[in-house]
PDB file of C-alpha atoms in Angstrom:
ATOM      1  CA  MET X   1     -85.291  -1.880-118.423  1.00 34.00           C
ATOM      2  CA  THR X   2     -88.950  -1.455-117.563  1.00 32.00           C
ATOM      3  CA  GLN X   3     -90.294   1.836-118.880  1.00 32.00           C
ATOM      4  CA  GLN X   4     -92.253   3.146-115.919  1.00 33.00           C
ATOM      5  CA  PRO X   5     -92.463   6.620-114.441  1.00 34.00           C
ATOM      6  CA  PHE X   6     -90.041   7.462-111.700  1.00 35.00           C
ATOM      7  CA  SER X   7     -92.134   8.272-108.645  1.00 35.00           C
ATOM      8  CA  ARG X   8     -90.376   7.876-105.349  1.00 34.00           C
ATOM      9  CA  PRO X   9     -90.816  11.146-103.434  1.00 36.00           C
ATOM     10  CA  GLY X  10     -90.288   9.471-100.076  1.00 38.00           C
ATOM     11  CA  ALA X  11     -87.346   7.737 -98.477  1.00 37.00           C
ATOM     12  CA  ILE X  12     -85.625   5.015-100.484  1.00 39.00           C
ATOM     13  CA  ASP X  13     -86.995   1.516 -99.965  1.00 40.00           C
ATOM     14  CA  LEU X  14     -84.028  -0.734 -99.210  1.00 39.00           C
ATOM     15  CA  SER X  15     -86.132  -3.871 -98.803  1.00 38.00           C
ATOM     16  CA  ALA X  16     -85.501  -4.925-102.398  1.00 37.00           C
ATOM     17  CA  LEU X  17     -81.855  -5.422-101.537  1.00 38.00           C
ATOM     18  CA  LYS X  18     -82.751  -7.985 -98.884  1.00 37.00           C
ATOM     19  CA  ARG X  19     -84.425 -10.411-101.257  1.00 35.00           C
ATOM     20  CA  PRO X  20     -82.344 -13.323-102.515  1.00 36.00           C
ATOM     21  CA  ALA X  21     -80.621 -12.567-105.787  1.00 37.00           C
ATOM     22  CA  PRO X  22     -82.063 -14.413-108.793  1.00 37.00           C
ATOM     23  CA  ALA X  23     -79.962 -17.100-110.413  1.00 38.00           C
ATOM     24  CA  ALA X  24     -77.558 -15.628-112.928  1.00 37.00           C
ATOM     25  CA  PRO X  25     -78.410 -16.473-116.537  1.00 36.00           C
ATOM     26  CA  SER X  26     -75.776 -18.374-118.454  1.00 36.00           C
ATOM     27  CA  GLY X  27     -74.365 -17.788-121.880  1.00 36.00           C
ATOM     28  CA  PRO X  28     -72.381 -15.062-123.606  1.00 33.00           C
ATOM     29  CA  GLY X  29     -73.364 -11.477-122.855  1.00 34.00           C
ATOM     30  CA  ALA X  30     -75.303 -12.359-119.692  1.00 35.00           C
ATOM     31  CA  PRO X  31     -74.952  -9.759-116.923  1.00 35.00           C
ATOM     32  CA  PRO X  32     -72.874 -10.744-113.892  1.00 34.00           C
ATOM     33  CA  PRO X  33     -74.683 -11.959-110.796  1.00 33.00           C
ATOM     34  CA  ALA X  34     -76.037  -9.460-108.298  1.00 32.00           C
ATOM     35  CA  GLY X  35     -73.365  -8.245-105.932  1.00 32.00           C
ATOM     36  CA  ALA X  36     -70.516  -8.843-108.377  1.00 34.00           C
ATOM     37  CA  ALA X  37     -67.864  -6.182-108.608  1.00 33.00           C
ATOM     38  CA  PRO X  38     -68.817  -3.407-111.026  1.00 34.00           C
ATOM     39  CA  GLY X  39     -67.595  -4.125-114.521  1.00 35.00           C
ATOM     40  CA  GLY X  40     -65.431  -1.760-116.496  1.00 35.00           C
ATOM     41  CA  PRO X  41     -63.241   1.081-115.343  1.00 32.00           C
ATOM     42  CA  VAL X  42     -64.493   4.487-114.374  1.00 35.00           C
ATOM     43  CA  GLY X  43     -62.534   7.449-115.557  1.00 35.00           C
ATOM     44  CA  GLY X  44     -59.789   5.120-116.741  1.00 33.00           C
ATOM     45  CA  GLN X  45     -59.289   3.427-113.371  1.00 32.00           C
ATOM     46  CA  GLY X  46     -60.748   0.438-111.627  1.00 33.00           C
ATOM     47  CA  GLY X  47     -63.369   0.944-109.016  1.00 33.00           C
ATOM     48  CA  GLY X  48     -61.281  -0.599-106.245  1.00 30.00           C
ATOM     49  CA  ALA X  49     -62.763  -1.915-103.037  1.00 29.00           C
ATOM     50  CA  ALA X  50     -66.390  -1.211-102.256  1.00 37.00           C
ATOM     51  CA  GLY X  51     -66.662   2.321-100.979  1.00 48.00           C
ATOM     52  CA  GLY X  52     -63.293   3.328-102.411  1.00 48.00           C
ATOM     53  CA  PRO X  53     -62.782   6.340-104.664  1.00 49.00           C
ATOM     54  CA  VAL X  54     -63.024   5.944-108.435  1.00 55.00           C
ATOM     55  CA  GLY X  55     -62.030   7.916-111.491  1.00 49.00           C
ATOM     56  CA  GLY X  56     -59.202   9.697-109.695  1.00 52.00           C
ATOM     57  CA  SER X  57     -61.759  11.641-107.647  1.00 59.00           C
ATOM     58  CA  SER X  58     -61.962  11.722-103.882  1.00 79.00           C
ATOM     59  CA  TYR X  59     -65.699  12.311-104.198  1.00 89.00           C
ATOM     60  CA  ALA X  60     -66.825   9.444-106.459  1.00 92.00           C
ATOM     61  CA  VAL X  61     -67.563   5.870-105.432  1.00 92.00           C
ATOM     62  CA  SER X  62     -68.671   2.688-107.191  1.00 92.00           C
ATOM     63  CA  VAL X  63     -71.962   1.701-105.574  1.00 92.00           C
ATOM     64  CA  THR X  64     -72.617  -1.958-104.818  1.00 90.00           C
ATOM     65  CA  GLU X  65     -75.347  -3.714-102.880  1.00 87.00           C
ATOM     66  CA  GLN X  66     -72.911  -3.927 -99.985  1.00 87.00           C
ATOM     67  CA  ASN X  67     -72.211  -0.198 -99.682  1.00 88.00           C
ATOM     68  CA  PHE X  68     -75.489   1.181-101.076  1.00 88.00           C
ATOM     69  CA  GLN X  69     -77.034   1.943 -97.704  1.00 85.00           C
ATOM     70  CA  SER X  70     -73.939   3.754 -96.443  1.00 85.00           C
ATOM     71  CA  VAL X  71     -73.852   5.840 -99.630  1.00 89.00           C
ATOM     72  CA  ILE X  72     -77.493   6.826 -99.124  1.00 87.00           C
ATOM     73  CA  GLU X  73     -76.801   7.659 -95.475  1.00 85.00           C
ATOM     74  CA  ALA X  74     -74.068  10.029 -96.663  1.00 86.00           C
ATOM     75  CA  SER X  75     -76.838  12.183 -98.171  1.00 86.00           C
ATOM     76  CA  MET X  76     -77.659  13.338 -94.646  1.00 84.00           C
ATOM     77  CA  THR X  77     -74.452  15.413 -94.819  1.00 82.00           C
ATOM     78  CA  ALA X  78     -74.571  16.709 -98.394  1.00 87.00           C
ATOM     79  CA  PRO X  79     -76.180  15.642-101.671  1.00 92.00           C
ATOM     80  CA  VAL X  80     -75.411  12.293-103.256  1.00 93.00           C
ATOM     81  CA  LEU X  81     -75.811  12.050-107.033  1.00 95.00           C
ATOM     82  CA  LEU X  82     -76.423   8.498-108.208  1.00 96.00           C
ATOM     83  CA  VAL X  83     -75.754   7.858-111.886  1.00 96.00           C
ATOM     84  CA  PHE X  84     -77.209   4.651-113.317  1.00 96.00           C
ATOM     85  CA  TYR X  85     -75.386   3.337-116.362  1.00 96.00           C
ATOM     86  CA  SER X  86     -74.494   0.297-118.441  1.00 94.00           C
ATOM     87  CA  ARG X  87     -71.477   0.299-120.715  1.00 92.00           C
ATOM     88  CA  THR X  88     -72.791  -2.713-122.627  1.00 92.00           C
ATOM     89  CA  ARG X  89     -76.367  -1.525-123.142  1.00 92.00           C
ATOM     90  CA  MET X  90     -75.618   2.171-123.687  1.00 93.00           C
ATOM     91  CA  PRO X  91     -71.980   3.296-123.914  1.00 93.00           C
ATOM     92  CA  GLU X  92     -73.025   6.956-123.648  1.00 94.00           C
ATOM     93  CA  SER X  93     -74.318   6.280-120.151  1.00 94.00           C
ATOM     94  CA  GLY X  94     -70.877   4.983-119.195  1.00 93.00           C
ATOM     95  CA  GLN X  95     -69.358   8.219-120.455  1.00 95.00           C
ATOM     96  CA  LEU X  96     -71.807  10.168-118.310  1.00 95.00           C
ATOM     97  CA  ALA X  97     -70.663   8.152-115.288  1.00 94.00           C
ATOM     98  CA  ASP X  98     -67.027   8.938-116.127  1.00 93.00           C
ATOM     99  CA  ASP X  99     -67.820  12.633-116.515  1.00 94.00           C
ATOM    100  CA  LEU X 100     -69.759  12.804-113.254  1.00 94.00           C
ATOM    101  CA  ALA X 101     -66.783  11.256-111.462  1.00 92.00           C
ATOM    102  CA  THR X 102     -64.478  13.821-113.074  1.00 92.00           C
ATOM    103  CA  VAL X 103     -66.688  16.793-112.258  1.00 92.00           C
ATOM    104  CA  SER X 104     -67.243  15.639-108.660  1.00 91.00           C
ATOM    105  CA  ALA X 105     -63.606  16.440-107.883  1.00 88.00           C
ATOM    106  CA  GLU X 106     -64.092  20.021-109.065  1.00 87.00           C
ATOM    107  CA  PHE X 107     -66.909  20.600-106.566  1.00 87.00           C
ATOM    108  CA  GLU X 108     -64.695  19.513-103.647  1.00 83.00           C
ATOM    109  CA  GLY X 109     -67.296  17.652-101.652  1.00 86.00           C
ATOM    110  CA  ARG X 110     -70.421  19.648-102.425  1.00 89.00           C
ATOM    111  CA  PHE X 111     -71.792  16.336-103.690  1.00 93.00           C
ATOM    112  CA  LEU X 112     -70.741  12.691-103.712  1.00 94.00           C
ATOM    113  CA  ALA X 113     -71.001  10.882-107.051  1.00 94.00           C
ATOM    114  CA  GLY X 114     -72.313   7.340-106.682  1.00 94.00           C
ATOM    115  CA  LEU X 115     -71.760   5.247-109.822  1.00 95.00           C
ATOM    116  CA  VAL X 116     -74.246   2.387-110.208  1.00 95.00           C
ATOM    117  CA  ASP X 117     -73.536  -0.190-112.914  1.00 94.00           C
ATOM    118  CA  ILE X 118     -76.980  -1.711-113.400  1.00 93.00           C
ATOM    119  CA  ASP X 119     -75.503  -4.890-114.861  1.00 92.00           C
ATOM    120  CA  ALA X 120     -73.381  -5.465-111.770  1.00 92.00           C
ATOM    121  CA  ALA X 121     -75.994  -4.306-109.256  1.00 90.00           C
ATOM    122  CA  PRO X 122     -79.453  -4.927-110.763  1.00 90.00           C
ATOM    123  CA  GLN X 123     -81.207  -4.983-107.403  1.00 89.00           C
ATOM    124  CA  ILE X 124     -80.188  -1.384-106.743  1.00 90.00           C
ATOM    125  CA  ALA X 125     -81.891  -0.367-109.976  1.00 88.00           C
ATOM    126  CA  GLN X 126     -84.903  -2.414-108.869  1.00 86.00           C
ATOM    127  CA  ALA X 127     -84.997  -0.768-105.442  1.00 82.00           C
ATOM    128  CA  MET X 128     -84.844   2.685-107.045  1.00 83.00           C
ATOM    129  CA  GLN X 129     -87.416   1.780-109.737  1.00 85.00           C
ATOM    130  CA  ILE X 130     -85.150   3.066-112.502  1.00 88.00           C
ATOM    131  CA  PRO X 131     -87.200   3.490-115.705  1.00 89.00           C
ATOM    132  CA  SER X 132     -84.302   3.863-118.155  1.00 91.00           C
ATOM    133  CA  ILE X 133     -80.661   4.813-118.497  1.00 92.00           C
ATOM    134  CA  PRO X 134     -78.847   7.063-118.295  1.00 93.00           C
ATOM    135  CA  LEU X 135     -80.391   8.566-115.182  1.00 94.00           C
ATOM    136  CA  VAL X 136     -78.925  10.777-112.481  1.00 94.00           C
ATOM    137  CA  ILE X 137     -80.835  10.883-109.206  1.00 93.00           C
ATOM    138  CA  ALA X 138     -80.145  13.455-106.506  1.00 92.00           C
ATOM    139  CA  VAL X 139     -80.486  12.144-102.962  1.00 90.00           C
ATOM    140  CA  LEU X 140     -80.722  14.606-100.080  1.00 86.00           C
ATOM    141  CA  ASP X 141     -81.532  13.559 -96.524  1.00 81.00           C
ATOM    142  CA  GLY X 142     -82.206  10.062 -97.822  1.00 81.00           C
ATOM    143  CA  ARG X 143     -84.855  11.218-100.287  1.00 84.00           C
ATOM    144  CA  PRO X 144     -84.355  10.776-104.042  1.00 88.00           C
ATOM    145  CA  ALA X 145     -85.466  12.941-106.933  1.00 88.00           C
ATOM    146  CA  PRO X 146     -84.647  12.552-110.642  1.00 90.00           C
ATOM    147  CA  LEU X 147     -82.162  15.165-111.813  1.00 90.00           C
ATOM    148  CA  LEU X 148     -80.904  14.304-115.318  1.00 89.00           C
ATOM    149  CA  GLN X 149     -82.120  11.823-117.897  1.00 89.00           C
ATOM    150  CA  ASP X 150     -79.773  12.649-120.768  1.00 88.00           C
ATOM    151  CA  ALA X 151     -76.113  11.895-121.433  1.00 91.00           C
ATOM    152  CA  LEU X 152     -75.040  15.533-121.391  1.00 91.00           C
ATOM    153  CA  PRO X 153     -71.643  16.641-122.693  1.00 92.00           C
ATOM    154  CA  ILE X 154     -69.318  17.330-119.792  1.00 92.00           C
ATOM    155  CA  GLU X 155     -69.544  21.128-120.139  1.00 90.00           C
ATOM    156  CA  GLU X 156     -73.342  21.062-119.958  1.00 91.00           C
ATOM    157  CA  LEU X 157     -73.139  18.631-117.053  1.00 92.00           C
ATOM    158  CA  ARG X 158     -70.790  20.970-115.211  1.00 90.00           C
ATOM    159  CA  THR X 159     -73.104  23.929-115.830  1.00 88.00           C
ATOM    160  CA  ALA X 160     -76.204  22.041-114.705  1.00 88.00           C
ATOM    161  CA  LEU X 161     -74.535  20.886-111.492  1.00 90.00           C
ATOM    162  CA  THR X 162     -73.259  24.389-110.790  1.00 86.00           C
ATOM    163  CA  GLN X 163     -76.849  25.613-110.944  1.00 85.00           C
ATOM    164  CA  VAL X 164     -78.016  22.848-108.604  1.00 87.00           C
ATOM    165  CA  ILE X 165     -75.334  23.682-106.051  1.00 86.00           C
ATOM    166  CA  GLN X 166     -76.103  27.403-106.314  1.00 81.00           C
ATOM    167  CA  GLN X 167     -79.755  26.703-105.554  1.00 81.00           C
ATOM    168  CA  LEU X 168     -78.861  24.536-102.573  1.00 81.00           C
ATOM    169  CA  THR X 169     -76.480  27.190-101.266  1.00 76.00           C
ATOM    170  CA  ALA X 170     -79.180  29.828-101.649  1.00 73.00           C
ATOM    171  CA  GLN X 171     -81.402  27.651 -99.453  1.00 72.00           C
ATOM    172  CA  GLY X 172     -78.711  27.365 -96.794  1.00 69.00           C
ATOM    173  CA  MET X 173     -77.572  23.833 -97.712  1.00 76.00           C
ATOM    174  CA  THR X 174     -73.802  24.198 -97.590  1.00 76.00           C
ATOM    175  CA  GLY X 175     -72.632  20.814 -96.272  1.00 79.00           C
ATOM    176  CA  ARG X 176     -69.656  19.014 -97.775  1.00 84.00           C
ATOM    177  CA  HIS X 177     -68.571  15.401 -97.941  1.00 86.00           C
ATOM    178  CA  GLN X 178     -65.195  14.389 -96.591  1.00 82.00           C
ATOM    179  CA  PRO X 179     -62.787  13.138 -99.279  1.00 83.00           C
ATOM    180  CA  LEU X 180     -62.586   9.372 -99.668  1.00 77.00           C
ATOM    181  CA  HIS X 181     -58.795   9.323 -99.493  1.00 59.00           C
ATOM    182  CA  ALA X 182     -56.273  11.515 -97.752  1.00 39.00           C
ATOM    183  CA  ALA X 183     -54.463  12.581-100.920  1.00 39.00           C
ATOM    184  CA  ALA X 184     -57.271  14.955-101.755  1.00 39.00           C
ATOM    185  CA  ALA X 185     -57.290  16.474 -98.273  1.00 40.00           C
ATOM    186  CA  PRO X 186     -53.802  17.270 -96.962  1.00 41.00           C
ATOM    187  CA  ASP X 187     -55.314  19.007 -93.958  1.00 46.00           C
ATOM    188  CA  ASP X 188     -58.269  17.042 -92.629  1.00 43.00           C
ATOM    189  CA  ASP X 189     -59.031  19.759 -90.078  1.00 45.00           C
ATOM    190  CA  ALA X 190     -59.127  22.579 -92.603  1.00 44.00           C
ATOM    191  CA  GLU X 191     -62.455  24.303 -93.146  1.00 45.00           C
ATOM    192  CA  PRO X 192     -63.769  24.460 -96.723  1.00 47.00           C
ATOM    193  CA  GLN X 193     -62.370  27.532 -98.423  1.00 53.00           C
ATOM    194  CA  VAL X 194     -64.958  30.227 -99.053  1.00 55.00           C
ATOM    195  CA  ASP X 195     -64.213  33.329-101.079  1.00 69.00           C
ATOM    196  CA  PRO X 196     -64.195  36.034 -98.383  1.00 81.00           C
ATOM    197  CA  ARG X 197     -66.073  38.408-100.660  1.00 83.00           C
ATOM    198  CA  TYR X 198     -69.165  36.224-100.464  1.00 83.00           C
ATOM    199  CA  ALA X 199     -68.794  34.968 -96.904  1.00 86.00           C
ATOM    200  CA  ALA X 200     -71.220  37.443 -95.322  1.00 89.00           C
ATOM    201  CA  ALA X 201     -73.948  36.707 -97.869  1.00 87.00           C
ATOM    202  CA  GLN X 202     -73.460  32.950 -97.638  1.00 83.00           C
ATOM    203  CA  ASP X 203     -73.463  33.088 -93.849  1.00 84.00           C
ATOM    204  CA  ALA X 204     -76.769  34.939 -93.978  1.00 84.00           C
ATOM    205  CA  LEU X 205     -78.231  32.279 -96.264  1.00 81.00           C
ATOM    206  CA  GLY X 206     -76.958  29.551 -93.974  1.00 77.00           C
ATOM    207  CA  GLU X 207     -78.737  31.225 -91.067  1.00 80.00           C
ATOM    208  CA  GLY X 208     -81.949  31.598 -93.062  1.00 82.00           C
ATOM    209  CA  ASP X 209     -81.737  35.409 -93.045  1.00 88.00           C
ATOM    210  CA  ILE X 210     -82.734  36.015 -96.655  1.00 89.00           C
ATOM    211  CA  ASP X 211     -83.162  39.780 -96.299  1.00 93.00           C
ATOM    212  CA  ARG X 212     -79.611  40.151 -94.988  1.00 92.00           C
ATOM    213  CA  ALA X 213     -78.312  37.935 -97.789  1.00 89.00           C
ATOM    214  CA  VAL X 214     -79.998  40.178-100.361  1.00 93.00           C
ATOM    215  CA  ALA X 215     -78.448  43.239 -98.720  1.00 94.00           C
ATOM    216  CA  GLU X 216     -74.966  41.683 -98.668  1.00 93.00           C
ATOM    217  CA  TYR X 217     -75.132  40.610-102.296  1.00 92.00           C
ATOM    218  CA  GLN X 218     -76.457  44.044-103.244  1.00 94.00           C
ATOM    219  CA  LYS X 219     -73.388  45.648-101.659  1.00 93.00           C
ATOM    220  CA  LEU X 220     -71.140  43.436-103.767  1.00 91.00           C
ATOM    221  CA  VAL X 221     -73.005  44.236-106.980  1.00 89.00           C
ATOM    222  CA  ASP X 222     -72.978  47.969-106.209  1.00 92.00           C
ATOM    223  CA  ALA X 223     -69.218  47.813-105.618  1.00 90.00           C
ATOM    224  CA  ASN X 224     -68.546  45.773-108.765  1.00 88.00           C
ATOM    225  CA  PRO X 225     -71.405  45.481-111.266  1.00 85.00           C
ATOM    226  CA  ALA X 226     -69.244  43.114-113.355  1.00 81.00           C
ATOM    227  CA  ASP X 227     -69.110  40.498-110.571  1.00 83.00           C
ATOM    228  CA  ALA X 228     -71.213  37.789-112.227  1.00 81.00           C
ATOM    229  CA  GLU X 229     -71.157  35.506-109.193  1.00 84.00           C
ATOM    230  CA  ALA X 230     -72.438  38.267-106.922  1.00 86.00           C
ATOM    231  CA  ALA X 231     -75.116  39.161-109.475  1.00 87.00           C
ATOM    232  CA  ALA X 232     -76.219  35.528-109.653  1.00 86.00           C
ATOM    233  CA  GLY X 233     -76.258  35.283-105.867  1.00 88.00           C
ATOM    234  CA  LEU X 234     -78.321  38.461-105.600  1.00 91.00           C
ATOM    235  CA  ALA X 235     -80.805  37.281-108.201  1.00 90.00           C
ATOM    236  CA  MET X 236     -81.276  33.896-106.529  1.00 88.00           C
ATOM    237  CA  ALA X 237     -81.536  35.455-103.070  1.00 89.00           C
ATOM    238  CA  LYS X 238     -84.289  37.708-104.419  1.00 91.00           C
ATOM    239  CA  VAL X 239     -86.115  34.640-105.718  1.00 90.00           C
ATOM    240  CA  LEU X 240     -85.961  33.196-102.207  1.00 89.00           C
ATOM    241  CA  GLN X 241     -87.109  36.515-100.756  1.00 90.00           C
ATOM    242  CA  ARG X 242     -90.108  36.752-103.076  1.00 92.00           C
ATOM    243  CA  THR X 243     -91.232  33.178-102.408  1.00 89.00           C
ATOM    244  CA  GLN X 244     -90.953  33.174 -98.612  1.00 87.00           C
ATOM    245  CA  GLY X 245     -94.168  31.835 -97.099  1.00 86.00           C
ATOM    246  CA  VAL X 246     -95.858  31.336-100.484  1.00 88.00           C
ATOM    247  CA  ASP X 247     -98.275  28.423-100.792  1.00 90.00           C
ATOM    248  CA  LEU X 248     -97.206  26.476-103.880  1.00 87.00           C
ATOM    249  CA  ASN X 249    -100.637  25.044-104.696  1.00 90.00           C
ATOM    250  CA  ALA X 250    -102.396  28.372-104.228  1.00 92.00           C
ATOM    251  CA  ALA X 251     -99.832  30.141-106.403  1.00 92.00           C
ATOM    252  CA  ARG X 252    -100.229  27.626-109.221  1.00 92.00           C
ATOM    253  CA  ALA X 253    -104.010  27.821-109.005  1.00 94.00           C
ATOM    254  CA  ALA X 254    -103.869  31.619-109.232  1.00 94.00           C
ATOM    255  CA  ALA X 255    -101.592  31.448-112.272  1.00 93.00           C
ATOM    256  CA  ALA X 256    -103.848  28.919-113.991  1.00 94.00           C
ATOM    257  CA  ALA X 257    -106.902  31.090-113.358  1.00 94.00           C
ATOM    258  CA  ASN X 258    -105.160  34.297-114.474  1.00 92.00           C
ATOM    259  CA  PRO X 259    -102.815  33.459-117.360  1.00 92.00           C
ATOM    260  CA  ASP X 260    -102.146  37.119-118.187  1.00 92.00           C
ATOM    261  CA  ASP X 261    -101.574  38.289-114.608  1.00 93.00           C
ATOM    262  CA  VAL X 262     -97.898  39.263-114.402  1.00 94.00           C
ATOM    263  CA  GLU X 263     -97.667  38.916-110.634  1.00 95.00           C
ATOM    264  CA  ALA X 264     -99.236  35.447-110.657  1.00 94.00           C
ATOM    265  CA  GLN X 265     -97.089  34.215-113.537  1.00 94.00           C
ATOM    266  CA  THR X 266     -93.808  35.580-112.187  1.00 94.00           C
ATOM    267  CA  MET X 267     -94.497  34.006-108.804  1.00 95.00           C
ATOM    268  CA  VAL X 268     -94.898  30.557-110.340  1.00 93.00           C
ATOM    269  CA  ALA X 269     -91.776  31.154-112.429  1.00 93.00           C
ATOM    270  CA  ASP X 270     -89.880  31.843-109.202  1.00 92.00           C
ATOM    271  CA  LEU X 271     -91.253  28.654-107.661  1.00 90.00           C
ATOM    272  CA  ASP X 272     -90.246  26.726-110.774  1.00 87.00           C
ATOM    273  CA  MET X 273     -86.713  28.058-110.368  1.00 85.00           C
ATOM    274  CA  LEU X 274     -86.525  26.881-106.780  1.00 81.00           C
ATOM    275  CA  GLY X 275     -87.834  23.492-107.825  1.00 77.00           C
ATOM    276  CA  GLY X 276     -85.134  23.143-110.461  1.00 78.00           C
ATOM    277  CA  HIS X 277     -87.562  23.564-113.378  1.00 84.00           C
ATOM    278  CA  VAL X 278     -85.484  26.309-114.938  1.00 87.00           C
ATOM    279  CA  GLU X 279     -86.658  25.971-118.518  1.00 90.00           C
ATOM    280  CA  ASP X 280     -90.297  25.828-117.397  1.00 91.00           C
ATOM    281  CA  ALA X 281     -89.779  29.169-115.646  1.00 92.00           C
ATOM    282  CA  PHE X 282     -88.195  30.687-118.741  1.00 94.00           C
ATOM    283  CA  THR X 283     -90.893  29.369-121.080  1.00 93.00           C
ATOM    284  CA  ARG X 284     -93.683  30.672-118.841  1.00 95.00           C
ATOM    285  CA  LEU X 285     -92.299  34.202-118.904  1.00 94.00           C
ATOM    286  CA  VAL X 286     -91.344  34.185-122.584  1.00 94.00           C
ATOM    287  CA  ASP X 287     -94.930  33.218-123.389  1.00 94.00           C
ATOM    288  CA  LEU X 288     -96.169  35.996-121.106  1.00 94.00           C
ATOM    289  CA  VAL X 289     -93.947  38.534-122.886  1.00 93.00           C
ATOM    290  CA  ARG X 290     -95.229  37.322-126.251  1.00 93.00           C
ATOM    291  CA  ARG X 291     -98.898  37.879-125.412  1.00 92.00           C
ATOM    292  CA  SER X 292     -98.616  41.035-123.279  1.00 90.00           C
ATOM    293  CA  SER X 293     -97.829  44.670-124.024  1.00 89.00           C
ATOM    294  CA  GLY X 294     -96.838  47.947-122.428  1.00 92.00           C
ATOM    295  CA  ASP X 295     -95.829  48.036-118.775  1.00 93.00           C
ATOM    296  CA  GLU X 296     -96.912  44.451-118.176  1.00 92.00           C
ATOM    297  CA  ARG X 297     -94.715  43.213-120.986  1.00 91.00           C
ATOM    298  CA  ASN X 298     -91.751  45.163-119.654  1.00 92.00           C
ATOM    299  CA  ALA X 299     -92.321  43.838-116.121  1.00 94.00           C
ATOM    300  CA  ALA X 300     -92.356  40.261-117.387  1.00 93.00           C
ATOM    301  CA  ARG X 301     -89.215  40.882-119.450  1.00 93.00           C
ATOM    302  CA  GLU X 302     -87.347  42.432-116.513  1.00 93.00           C
ATOM    303  CA  HIS X 303     -88.315  39.550-114.264  1.00 94.00           C
ATOM    304  CA  LEU X 304     -87.089  37.052-116.836  1.00 94.00           C
ATOM    305  CA  LEU X 305     -83.763  38.873-117.139  1.00 92.00           C
ATOM    306  CA  GLY X 306     -83.387  38.526-113.384  1.00 91.00           C
ATOM    307  CA  LEU X 307     -83.904  34.777-113.641  1.00 92.00           C
ATOM    308  CA  PHE X 308     -81.324  34.632-116.435  1.00 90.00           C
ATOM    309  CA  ALA X 309     -78.863  36.341-114.088  1.00 87.00           C
ATOM    310  CA  ALA X 310     -79.605  33.821-111.341  1.00 86.00           C
ATOM    311  CA  VAL X 311     -78.721  30.919-113.629  1.00 85.00           C
ATOM    312  CA  GLY X 312     -75.731  32.523-115.363  1.00 81.00           C
ATOM    313  CA  ASN X 313     -75.306  33.952-118.836  1.00 76.00           C
ATOM    314  CA  ASP X 314     -73.121  31.081-120.051  1.00 76.00           C
ATOM    315  CA  ASP X 315     -75.704  28.426-119.230  1.00 80.00           C
ATOM    316  CA  PRO X 316     -77.091  26.809-122.412  1.00 85.00           C
ATOM    317  CA  ARG X 317     -80.618  27.181-121.042  1.00 88.00           C
ATOM    318  CA  VAL X 318     -80.108  30.919-120.662  1.00 88.00           C
ATOM    319  CA  ILE X 319     -78.723  31.183-124.181  1.00 89.00           C
ATOM    320  CA  ARG X 320     -81.803  29.403-125.510  1.00 91.00           C
ATOM    321  CA  GLY X 321     -84.023  31.516-123.277  1.00 90.00           C
ATOM    322  CA  ARG X 322     -82.518  34.753-124.579  1.00 90.00           C
ATOM    323  CA  GLN X 323     -83.082  33.609-128.138  1.00 91.00           C
ATOM    324  CA  ALA X 324     -86.708  32.822-127.328  1.00 91.00           C
ATOM    325  CA  LEU X 325     -87.129  36.195-125.609  1.00 92.00           C
ATOM    326  CA  ALA X 326     -85.701  38.036-128.609  1.00 91.00           C
ATOM    327  CA  SER X 327     -88.142  36.186-130.859  1.00 88.00           C
ATOM    328  CA  ALA X 328     -91.040  37.091-128.558  1.00 89.00           C
ATOM    329  CA  LEU X 329     -90.053  40.762-128.502  1.00 86.00           C
ATOM    330  CA  PHE X 330     -89.403  41.190-132.195  1.00 79.00           C
TER     331      PHE X 330
END
């Protein structure tokens, strides 16, 4: 596919889907014509009718030109993750699609997995200006942003998506998709189950009351310091608290002008976290620890440990970050 940068910060342009499909090339190995049913099973099962569930998950759907717009519209409720793949061009991308379908069931509607076979639906790839595969794009409120560009092993994929959902929850985005078939939802009227221990904190986040969320998470951590989920929630809520009302451009300019200023650097690290640039945040603070000393070094280290807690100690990025921090310290 064309190697061009992905740059579509605005709403998705659906006009490309309205152009007549080009004539299908003939001969062995030629991709099927636009609009053909997606080729190959997903998660060991056929894709079924357009819009139907795939891969045994109630929250994964094969995306075609016919249902593409409705899938994008579903992002007004909760995130849609579009995975672009081709089993013939890159088998690993097909495995990523299978894994995303599998993991989507575990998140119980926190996101809808949309599986786009670029051989079966080339005009969707054209409309989204896909530079290469595999590629996972997150769509929220109809607006796309690149999320993953590697065929991650399923455990790393699960961890990365957990972090994404935690960040969205911390920002009050708690919507859920309805399951695509009744078998996954025996009680259609049932509210999503929320662990009652975290309900007060999550309610506060949903209402935009960050200070109350911090206080509620702090109570949980004080009561049980071993509660990793509460610790992660507290750490992320504090990131939100510190960045309230901060001008992103001004903060980055201040950090660029003052590379050894702990306050300026930690602020941009927090903003990187909120933007999903987790490893950028870690690298910034590891570098700051490496070139600082005394109280400033300790402040940078403590801040970085807080960001590690927000992501989770089992996350591969945190493991790498801790190794880098140890190297910087010793």
